[in-house]
Coordinates of C-alpha atoms in Angstrom, one line a residue:
M1 CA 139.3 92.5 85.5
G2 CA 141.8 90.1 87.1
N3 CA 142.6 88.1 90.2
A4 CA 145.6 88.3 92.5
T5 CA 146.5 87.2 96.0
G6 CA 148.6 89.0 98.6
N7 CA 149.1 89.0 102.3
A8 CA 150.6 92.5 102.8
T9 CA 149.0 94.6 105.4
R10 CA 146.9 97.4 103.9
M11 CA 144.5 100.0 104.9
K12 CA 141.0 98.6 104.5
A13 CA 137.6 100.1 103.8
V14 CA 135.2 97.3 104.8
V15 CA 131.9 97.2 103.0
A16 CA 128.8 97.1 105.3
S17 CA 126.2 97.1 102.6
V18 CA 125.7 97.6 98.9
A19 CA 122.7 99.4 97.4
A20 CA 120.5 97.2 95.1
G21 CA 121.0 98.1 91.5
S22 CA 124.1 100.2 92.2
L23 CA 127.4 100.0 90.3
A24 CA 129.0 98.1 93.1
A25 CA 126.1 95.6 93.1
E26 CA 126.6 95.1 89.3
L27 CA 130.2 94.4 89.9
G28 CA 129.4 91.8 92.5
I29 CA 130.9 93.6 95.5
Q30 CA 129.3 92.2 98.7
P31 CA 129.1 93.1 102.4
G32 CA 132.3 92.0 104.1
D33 CA 134.5 92.7 101.1
S34 CA 137.3 95.3 101.6
L35 CA 138.2 98.1 99.2
L36 CA 142.0 98.2 99.2
S37 CA 142.6 101.0 96.7
I38 CA 141.1 103.2 94.0
N39 CA 143.1 104.0 90.9
G40 CA 146.2 102.5 92.5
S41 CA 146.0 104.7 95.6
N42 CA 146.2 102.4 98.6
Q43 CA 146.3 105.3 101.1
L44 CA 142.5 105.5 101.6
E45 CA 142.5 106.8 105.2
D46 CA 138.8 107.7 105.3
M47 CA 135.7 108.8 103.5
F48 CA 137.4 112.1 102.5
D49 CA 139.9 110.1 100.4
Y50 CA 137.2 107.8 99.0
Q51 CA 134.9 110.7 98.0
F52 CA 137.8 112.5 96.4
E53 CA 138.7 109.5 94.3
V54 CA 135.1 108.6 93.3
S55 CA 133.4 112.0 92.9
G56 CA 133.8 113.5 89.5
S57 CA 135.7 110.5 88.1
E58 CA 134.6 108.8 84.8
Y59 CA 137.0 105.9 85.1
L60 CA 137.8 103.8 88.2
E61 CA 140.0 100.9 89.0
L62 CA 138.9 99.2 92.2
H63 CA 141.1 96.8 94.1
V64 CA 138.9 94.6 96.3
Q65 CA 139.6 91.9 98.8
H66 CA 136.8 89.4 99.2
T67 CA 135.9 87.7 102.5
D68 CA 137.7 84.5 101.4
G69 CA 141.0 86.4 101.1
T70 CA 141.1 86.5 97.3
E71 CA 141.6 89.8 95.6
E72 CA 140.2 91.2 92.4
I73 CA 140.6 94.4 90.4
Y74 CA 137.5 95.9 88.8
E75 CA 137.6 98.4 86.0
L76 CA 134.5 100.5 85.2
E77 CA 133.4 103.6 83.5
K78 CA 130.7 105.8 85.0
E79 CA 129.1 109.2 84.9
P80 CA 131.0 111.8 86.9
D81 CA 128.2 112.2 89.5
D82 CA 127.4 108.5 89.8
D83 CA 128.0 107.0 93.3
L84 CA 129.1 103.4 93.7
G85 CA 126.4 102.6 96.2
I86 CA 128.7 101.3 98.9
V87 CA 128.2 101.9 102.6
F88 CA 131.2 101.2 104.8
T89 CA 131.3 99.8 108.3
S90 CA 133.1 103.0 109.4
P91 CA 133.8 106.4 107.8
V92 CA 137.5 106.0 108.8
F93 CA 139.7 103.3 107.5
T94 CA 142.7 103.8 109.7
P95 CA 143.0 103.6 113.5
I96 CA 140.7 106.1 115.2
R97 CA 142.3 109.0 116.9
T98 CA 141.9 108.5 120.7
C99 CA 141.5 111.0 123.5
N100 CA 144.6 112.2 125.4
N101 CA 142.5 113.8 128.2
A102 CA 141.4 112.5 131.6
C103 CA 138.0 114.2 132.1
P104 CA 136.6 113.0 135.4
F105 CA 133.1 113.1 133.8
C106 CA 134.0 111.0 130.8
F107 CA 131.4 108.3 130.5
I108 CA 133.8 105.7 129.2
D109 CA 135.8 105.8 132.4
Q110 CA 132.6 105.3 134.4
Q111 CA 131.8 101.9 133.0
P112 CA 132.3 98.5 134.6
A113 CA 134.6 95.8 133.1
G114 CA 133.2 93.1 130.8
L115 CA 131.2 95.2 128.3
R116 CA 131.8 94.9 124.6
P117 CA 135.2 96.3 123.6
S118 CA 133.8 99.2 121.4
L119 CA 132.4 100.8 124.5
Y120 CA 135.8 101.5 125.9
V121 CA 137.2 103.3 122.8
K122 CA 137.8 107.0 123.7
D123 CA 137.6 108.5 120.3
D124 CA 138.6 112.1 119.7
D125 CA 138.8 112.1 116.0
Y126 CA 138.0 115.1 113.8
R127 CA 137.0 112.8 111.0
L128 CA 134.3 111.1 113.1
S129 CA 133.2 114.5 114.3
Y130 CA 132.4 115.4 110.7
F131 CA 131.0 112.1 109.5
A132 CA 129.3 110.9 112.7
N133 CA 128.7 114.1 114.7
T134 CA 130.9 112.9 117.6
Y135 CA 132.4 115.6 120.0
I136 CA 136.1 116.2 120.0
T137 CA 138.3 118.4 122.2
L138 CA 141.0 119.5 119.7
T139 CA 143.8 118.6 122.1
N140 CA 145.3 115.8 120.0
L141 CA 145.6 117.3 116.6
T142 CA 148.9 116.5 114.8
P143 CA 150.5 118.8 112.2
R144 CA 149.1 116.5 109.5
D145 CA 145.7 116.7 111.0
R146 CA 145.9 120.5 110.9
E147 CA 147.1 120.4 107.3
R148 CA 144.2 118.2 106.2
I149 CA 141.6 120.3 108.1
A150 CA 143.0 123.4 106.5
R151 CA 142.8 121.8 103.1
L152 CA 139.5 120.0 103.4
R153 CA 137.7 122.5 105.6
P154 CA 135.2 119.9 106.9
G155 CA 132.2 121.1 108.7
P156 CA 130.3 121.3 110.8
L157 CA 132.5 119.8 113.5
Y158 CA 131.3 119.1 117.0
I159 CA 133.6 120.5 119.8
S160 CA 133.6 119.7 123.5
V161 CA 134.4 123.1 124.9
H162 CA 133.1 122.8 128.5
S163 CA 134.8 126.1 129.4
T164 CA 136.7 128.8 127.6
V165 CA 138.4 129.9 130.8
P166 CA 141.9 128.4 130.4
E167 CA 142.5 127.3 134.0
V168 CA 139.0 125.8 134.3
R169 CA 139.3 123.8 131.1
K170 CA 142.7 122.5 132.1
V171 CA 141.2 121.1 135.2
A172 CA 138.1 119.8 133.4
L173 CA 140.2 117.9 130.8
K174 CA 143.2 117.3 133.1
N175 CA 145.3 118.4 130.2
Q176 CA 147.5 121.5 130.0
K177 CA 146.7 121.8 126.3
G178 CA 143.0 122.2 127.3
G179 CA 143.6 125.9 128.0
Q180 CA 144.2 126.7 124.3
I181 CA 140.6 126.2 123.3
M182 CA 139.9 129.7 122.2
E183 CA 143.0 129.7 120.0
E184 CA 141.9 126.5 118.4
L185 CA 138.4 127.8 117.8
R186 CA 139.7 131.0 116.3
W187 CA 141.9 129.0 114.0
L188 CA 138.8 127.0 112.8
K189 CA 137.0 130.3 112.4
S190 CA 139.9 131.7 110.3
L191 CA 139.4 128.7 108.0
E192 CA 135.7 129.3 107.9
V193 CA 135.1 125.8 109.3
P194 CA 131.7 125.8 111.1
Y195 CA 131.2 124.0 114.4
H196 CA 128.7 123.2 117.1
C197 CA 129.9 123.5 120.7
Q198 CA 129.1 121.6 123.9
I199 CA 129.4 122.6 127.5
V200 CA 129.0 119.8 130.2
V201 CA 127.9 121.5 133.4
C202 CA 129.8 120.2 136.4
P203 CA 128.4 122.1 139.4
G204 CA 131.3 124.1 141.1
L205 CA 133.5 123.8 138.0
T206 CA 132.0 124.7 134.7
D207 CA 128.8 126.5 135.9
G208 CA 128.6 130.0 137.4
D209 CA 131.2 132.5 136.1
S210 CA 132.8 129.9 133.9
L211 CA 129.6 129.4 132.1
R212 CA 128.9 133.1 131.7
Q213 CA 132.4 133.7 130.3
S214 CA 132.2 130.7 128.0
L215 CA 128.9 131.8 126.5
A216 CA 130.2 135.3 125.9
D217 CA 133.5 134.0 124.3
L218 CA 131.7 131.6 122.0
Y219 CA 129.3 134.3 121.0
T220 CA 132.2 136.2 119.5
L221 CA 133.0 133.3 117.2
R222 CA 129.8 133.4 115.3
P223 CA 128.8 132.5 112.6
E224 CA 131.4 129.7 112.5
A225 CA 130.3 128.8 116.1
M226 CA 126.8 127.7 115.1
S227 CA 125.3 126.7 118.4
V228 CA 126.1 125.8 122.0
A229 CA 124.5 122.9 123.8
V230 CA 124.6 123.1 127.6
V231 CA 124.1 119.7 129.1
P232 CA 124.3 118.3 132.7
V233 CA 127.1 116.0 133.8
G234 CA 126.2 112.3 133.8
L235 CA 127.5 110.2 136.7
T236 CA 127.3 106.5 137.2
Q237 CA 128.1 104.3 140.2
Y238 CA 131.4 103.2 138.6
R239 CA 133.7 106.1 139.6
D240 CA 136.6 104.3 141.2
N241 CA 139.8 106.5 141.1
L242 CA 137.9 109.4 139.6
S243 CA 137.7 112.9 141.0
E244 CA 134.5 113.5 143.0
L245 CA 131.9 115.5 141.2
T246 CA 128.6 116.9 142.2
P247 CA 125.5 115.9 140.2
V248 CA 123.1 118.6 138.9
D249 CA 120.2 119.0 141.2
A250 CA 117.1 121.3 141.2
D251 CA 119.0 124.3 142.6
S252 CA 122.0 124.0 140.2
A253 CA 119.7 123.4 137.3
T254 CA 117.7 126.5 138.1
G255 CA 121.0 128.4 138.4
V256 CA 122.1 127.3 134.9
I257 CA 118.7 128.2 133.4
E258 CA 119.0 131.7 134.9
I259 CA 122.4 132.2 133.5
V260 CA 121.4 131.2 130.0
D261 CA 118.2 133.2 130.2
A262 CA 120.2 136.3 131.3
F263 CA 122.6 135.8 128.4
K264 CA 119.8 135.7 125.9
R265 CA 118.3 138.9 127.4
E266 CA 121.7 140.6 127.0
Y267 CA 122.2 139.2 123.5
P268 CA 118.7 138.9 121.9
D269 CA 120.0 137.6 118.6
A270 CA 121.5 134.6 120.6
A271 CA 118.1 133.0 121.0
D272 CA 119.0 130.4 118.3
F273 CA 122.6 130.1 119.5
V274 CA 122.5 128.7 123.1
F275 CA 120.3 125.7 124.0
L276 CA 119.8 123.9 127.3
S277 CA 119.3 120.1 127.6
D278 CA 115.8 119.1 128.4
E279 CA 117.0 117.6 131.7
F280 CA 117.7 121.0 133.2
Y281 CA 114.0 122.0 133.0
F282 CA 112.8 118.7 134.4
K283 CA 115.2 118.9 137.3
A284 CA 114.3 122.5 138.0
G285 CA 110.5 121.7 137.7
L286 CA 110.2 124.4 135.0
P287 CA 108.3 124.2 131.7
L288 CA 110.1 123.5 128.5
P289 CA 110.8 126.3 126.0
S290 CA 108.3 126.6 123.1
Y291 CA 109.0 124.8 119.9
A292 CA 110.0 128.0 118.1
E293 CA 112.7 128.7 120.7
Y294 CA 114.7 125.7 119.5
G295 CA 115.2 127.1 116.0
D296 CA 116.1 124.3 113.6
F297 CA 117.0 121.9 116.6
P298 CA 120.7 121.8 115.9
Q299 CA 121.6 119.8 119.0
L300 CA 119.0 117.0 119.1
D301 CA 121.6 114.3 119.6
D302 CA 122.7 116.1 122.8
G303 CA 119.2 115.9 124.3
V304 CA 118.4 119.4 123.4
G305 CA 114.8 119.8 122.3
T306 CA 113.9 116.1 122.0
A307 CA 111.1 116.5 124.5
R308 CA 109.6 119.5 122.8
M309 CA 109.9 117.9 119.4
L310 CA 108.1 114.7 120.5
L311 CA 105.3 116.6 122.3
E312 CA 104.8 118.9 119.3
D313 CA 104.6 115.9 117.0
F314 CA 102.0 114.3 119.3
F315 CA 99.9 117.5 119.5
K316 CA 99.7 117.5 115.7
L317 CA 98.1 114.1 115.5
E318 CA 96.0 114.3 118.7
N319 CA 92.8 115.1 116.8
E320 CA 93.3 111.9 114.7
L321 CA 93.2 109.6 117.7
P322 CA 90.2 107.2 117.9
Q323 CA 87.7 107.5 120.7
S324 CA 87.9 103.8 121.4
V325 CA 89.6 100.6 120.3
E326 CA 87.5 97.6 119.1
T327 CA 89.3 95.1 121.4
P328 CA 90.6 96.4 124.8
F329 CA 94.3 95.9 125.4
N330 CA 97.1 97.0 127.7
V331 CA 100.7 97.9 126.7
V332 CA 103.7 98.8 128.8
L333 CA 105.9 101.7 127.6
L334 CA 109.4 101.3 128.9
T335 CA 111.8 104.2 129.2
G336 CA 114.1 106.0 131.6
K337 CA 113.1 108.3 134.4
L338 CA 113.6 111.4 132.3
G339 CA 111.7 109.8 129.4
A340 CA 108.8 109.1 131.7
M341 CA 108.6 112.8 132.5
I342 CA 108.5 113.6 128.8
L343 CA 106.0 110.9 127.9
Q344 CA 103.5 111.4 130.8
P345 CA 101.2 113.9 129.0
I346 CA 101.2 111.5 125.9
A347 CA 100.3 108.5 128.0
T348 CA 97.6 110.4 129.9
R349 CA 95.9 111.4 126.6
L350 CA 96.2 107.9 125.1
N351 CA 94.6 106.5 128.2
A352 CA 91.5 108.6 127.5
I353 CA 90.9 106.2 124.5
D354 CA 88.2 103.8 125.6
G355 CA 89.6 100.3 125.9
L356 CA 93.3 101.3 125.9
Y357 CA 95.6 101.4 128.8
V358 CA 99.2 102.5 128.4
D359 CA 101.3 101.8 131.5
L360 CA 104.2 104.3 131.4
L361 CA 107.0 102.6 133.3
P362 CA 110.4 104.3 134.1
V363 CA 113.0 101.6 134.4
Q364 CA 115.4 102.0 137.3
S365 CA 119.0 101.8 136.2
R366 CA 120.5 99.2 138.6
F367 CA 123.3 98.7 136.2
W368 CA 124.7 102.3 136.1
G369 CA 123.2 103.6 139.4
D370 CA 120.2 105.6 140.5
S371 CA 121.6 108.9 139.2
V372 CA 121.4 107.7 135.6
D373 CA 117.9 108.5 134.3
V374 CA 118.1 108.5 130.5
A375 CA 116.5 105.8 128.3
G376 CA 119.7 105.4 126.3
L377 CA 121.4 103.8 129.2
V378 CA 118.7 101.3 130.2
T379 CA 120.1 97.8 129.9
G380 CA 118.5 94.5 129.1
E381 CA 119.1 93.3 132.7
D382 CA 117.5 96.5 134.0
I383 CA 114.3 95.6 132.1
I384 CA 114.3 92.0 133.2
S385 CA 114.8 93.0 136.8
T386 CA 111.9 95.5 136.6
L387 CA 109.4 93.4 134.7
T388 CA 110.0 90.1 136.7
Q389 CA 108.9 91.9 139.8
M390 CA 105.5 92.7 138.3
D391 CA 102.5 90.9 137.1
I392 CA 102.8 91.5 133.3
S393 CA 100.3 88.9 132.2
G394 CA 97.8 91.5 131.1
Y395 CA 100.1 93.3 128.7
R396 CA 99.8 92.7 125.0
S397 CA 103.4 94.0 124.4
A398 CA 106.3 96.1 125.7
I399 CA 107.4 99.1 123.7
I400 CA 110.9 100.5 123.9
P401 CA 112.8 103.3 122.0
S402 CA 115.6 102.4 119.7
V403 CA 118.0 104.6 121.7
M404 CA 118.2 101.7 124.2
L405 CA 120.0 99.6 121.6
K406 CA 123.3 99.7 119.9
Q407 CA 122.8 101.4 116.5
S408 CA 121.5 99.0 113.8
T409 CA 121.4 96.1 116.2
D410 CA 118.9 94.5 118.7
A411 CA 121.5 94.6 121.5
F412 CA 121.3 96.6 124.8
L413 CA 124.5 98.1 126.3
D414 CA 125.0 95.0 128.5
G415 CA 125.0 92.7 125.5
K416 CA 121.6 91.2 126.0
T417 CA 119.4 91.2 122.9
V418 CA 115.7 92.1 122.5
P419 CA 114.8 88.5 121.7
E420 CA 116.6 87.3 124.8
V421 CA 114.9 89.8 127.1
S422 CA 111.5 89.1 125.5
E423 CA 112.0 85.3 126.0
E424 CA 113.0 85.8 129.6
V425 CA 110.1 88.0 130.6
K426 CA 107.6 86.2 128.3
L427 CA 106.4 89.4 126.6
P428 CA 106.6 90.5 123.0
F429 CA 108.7 93.7 122.4
Q430 CA 108.2 96.5 119.9
I431 CA 110.9 99.0 119.0
V432 CA 110.2 102.6 118.1
A433 CA 112.9 103.4 115.5
D434 CA 112.5 107.2 115.6
P435 CA 112.6 108.4 119.2
Y436 CA 111.4 111.9 118.0
S437 CA 108.3 110.6 116.3
A438 CA 105.1 110.5 118.3
R439 CA 103.3 109.3 115.2
E440 CA 105.5 106.1 115.1
L441 CA 105.0 105.6 118.9
V442 CA 101.3 105.9 118.6
A443 CA 101.3 103.5 115.6
H444 CA 103.1 100.9 117.6
I445 CA 100.6 101.2 120.5
L446 CA 97.4 101.2 118.4
R447 CA 98.6 98.9 115.6
P448 CA 97.4 99.2 112.0
A449 CA 93.8 98.0 112.6
N450 CA 93.1 100.9 114.9
L451 CA 95.2 103.6 113.1
G452 CA 92.7 105.3 110.8
A453 CA 94.5 108.3 109.3
I454 CA 97.4 108.1 111.8

């Protein structure tokens, strides 16, 4: 191995972490270092290129730039299947493809100024769709993008469809290219690239006949079209210079449920193909589908089936709950308005344990506006505002789900951190890492001394 210096601008793959005992750790590669090239190839655009160079290779030459600016070349031999043990800060090493649409329901355009810069990035990158399950519209693909997709055939991808009716989708995306969605999806199907689809319901635009037609069109693209998530439009109070949209209410939610149910009756084998966001059922005041009706839960990240999964997990451990706790205590469980609806039966059952009181508290979103009711958009300031208006002296701790925080950090969307909020309200906080695990939630509430077999 040798040392060299250089200031030329290169594509960089920045190391986030290195697995203990891995080949990279043995070499001395550390978080913050940058991988500049492998085997002389300095055109590492993303994890596709990285995996191509590393997988199956017995000899590697790694050109690494350390955090102090010095550069080093490592030579190593390995078994063909050996991984280097590196996790990168991003699966893409070149600038992210950004969105060229102007959807009036885009959440990024409904944010106030002053948040962290990453929240304003309108990514529409097929690479992130594959590696990070982000939704893309397929309106910005370059000839080279198409060549790489045809060659790599990455899947599944996640596609924001919204409507297959050309004129409706053009309006929804405010982009004339939006009307070509069925051609794009058929192209992916011809490549045998699988994909999941999303339809954001905007009452008066993408519901009604548009929704009926979209479901029928997407059904013809199976099996490459693996599933369709139908979700309600989310509107914040920051909508200056955006088209007026109507939020989903009880009547429109009921109408969407009826359309999807009718579709499933017409196509019985589509039961594991089209799924509605939990929010539709809560808004309509209707019971959630059974656990079996969600299949293998392909659209959890889109809020489809999260409520049923959490409740089912709780029902499995209900018989393991203690009848009482040795020392009485109170906790406050903080969530959004939708989360409170989901968690209510769990809180009710836990409060049957002698000596335990779980106060289920929906946090009002003053930051985004009253129409926002999901836990993932609750901010630190929202929590402070809610708790400082209450007498919280009797609580042992506050419990929050990890979805309130930026991934792998302790920061809320408004930049406040959990320690900062905890210090301001004078209450310890506990974070439930897995929002789908009732077992973890119960463990946080009862603590190890009271867990028994849980």
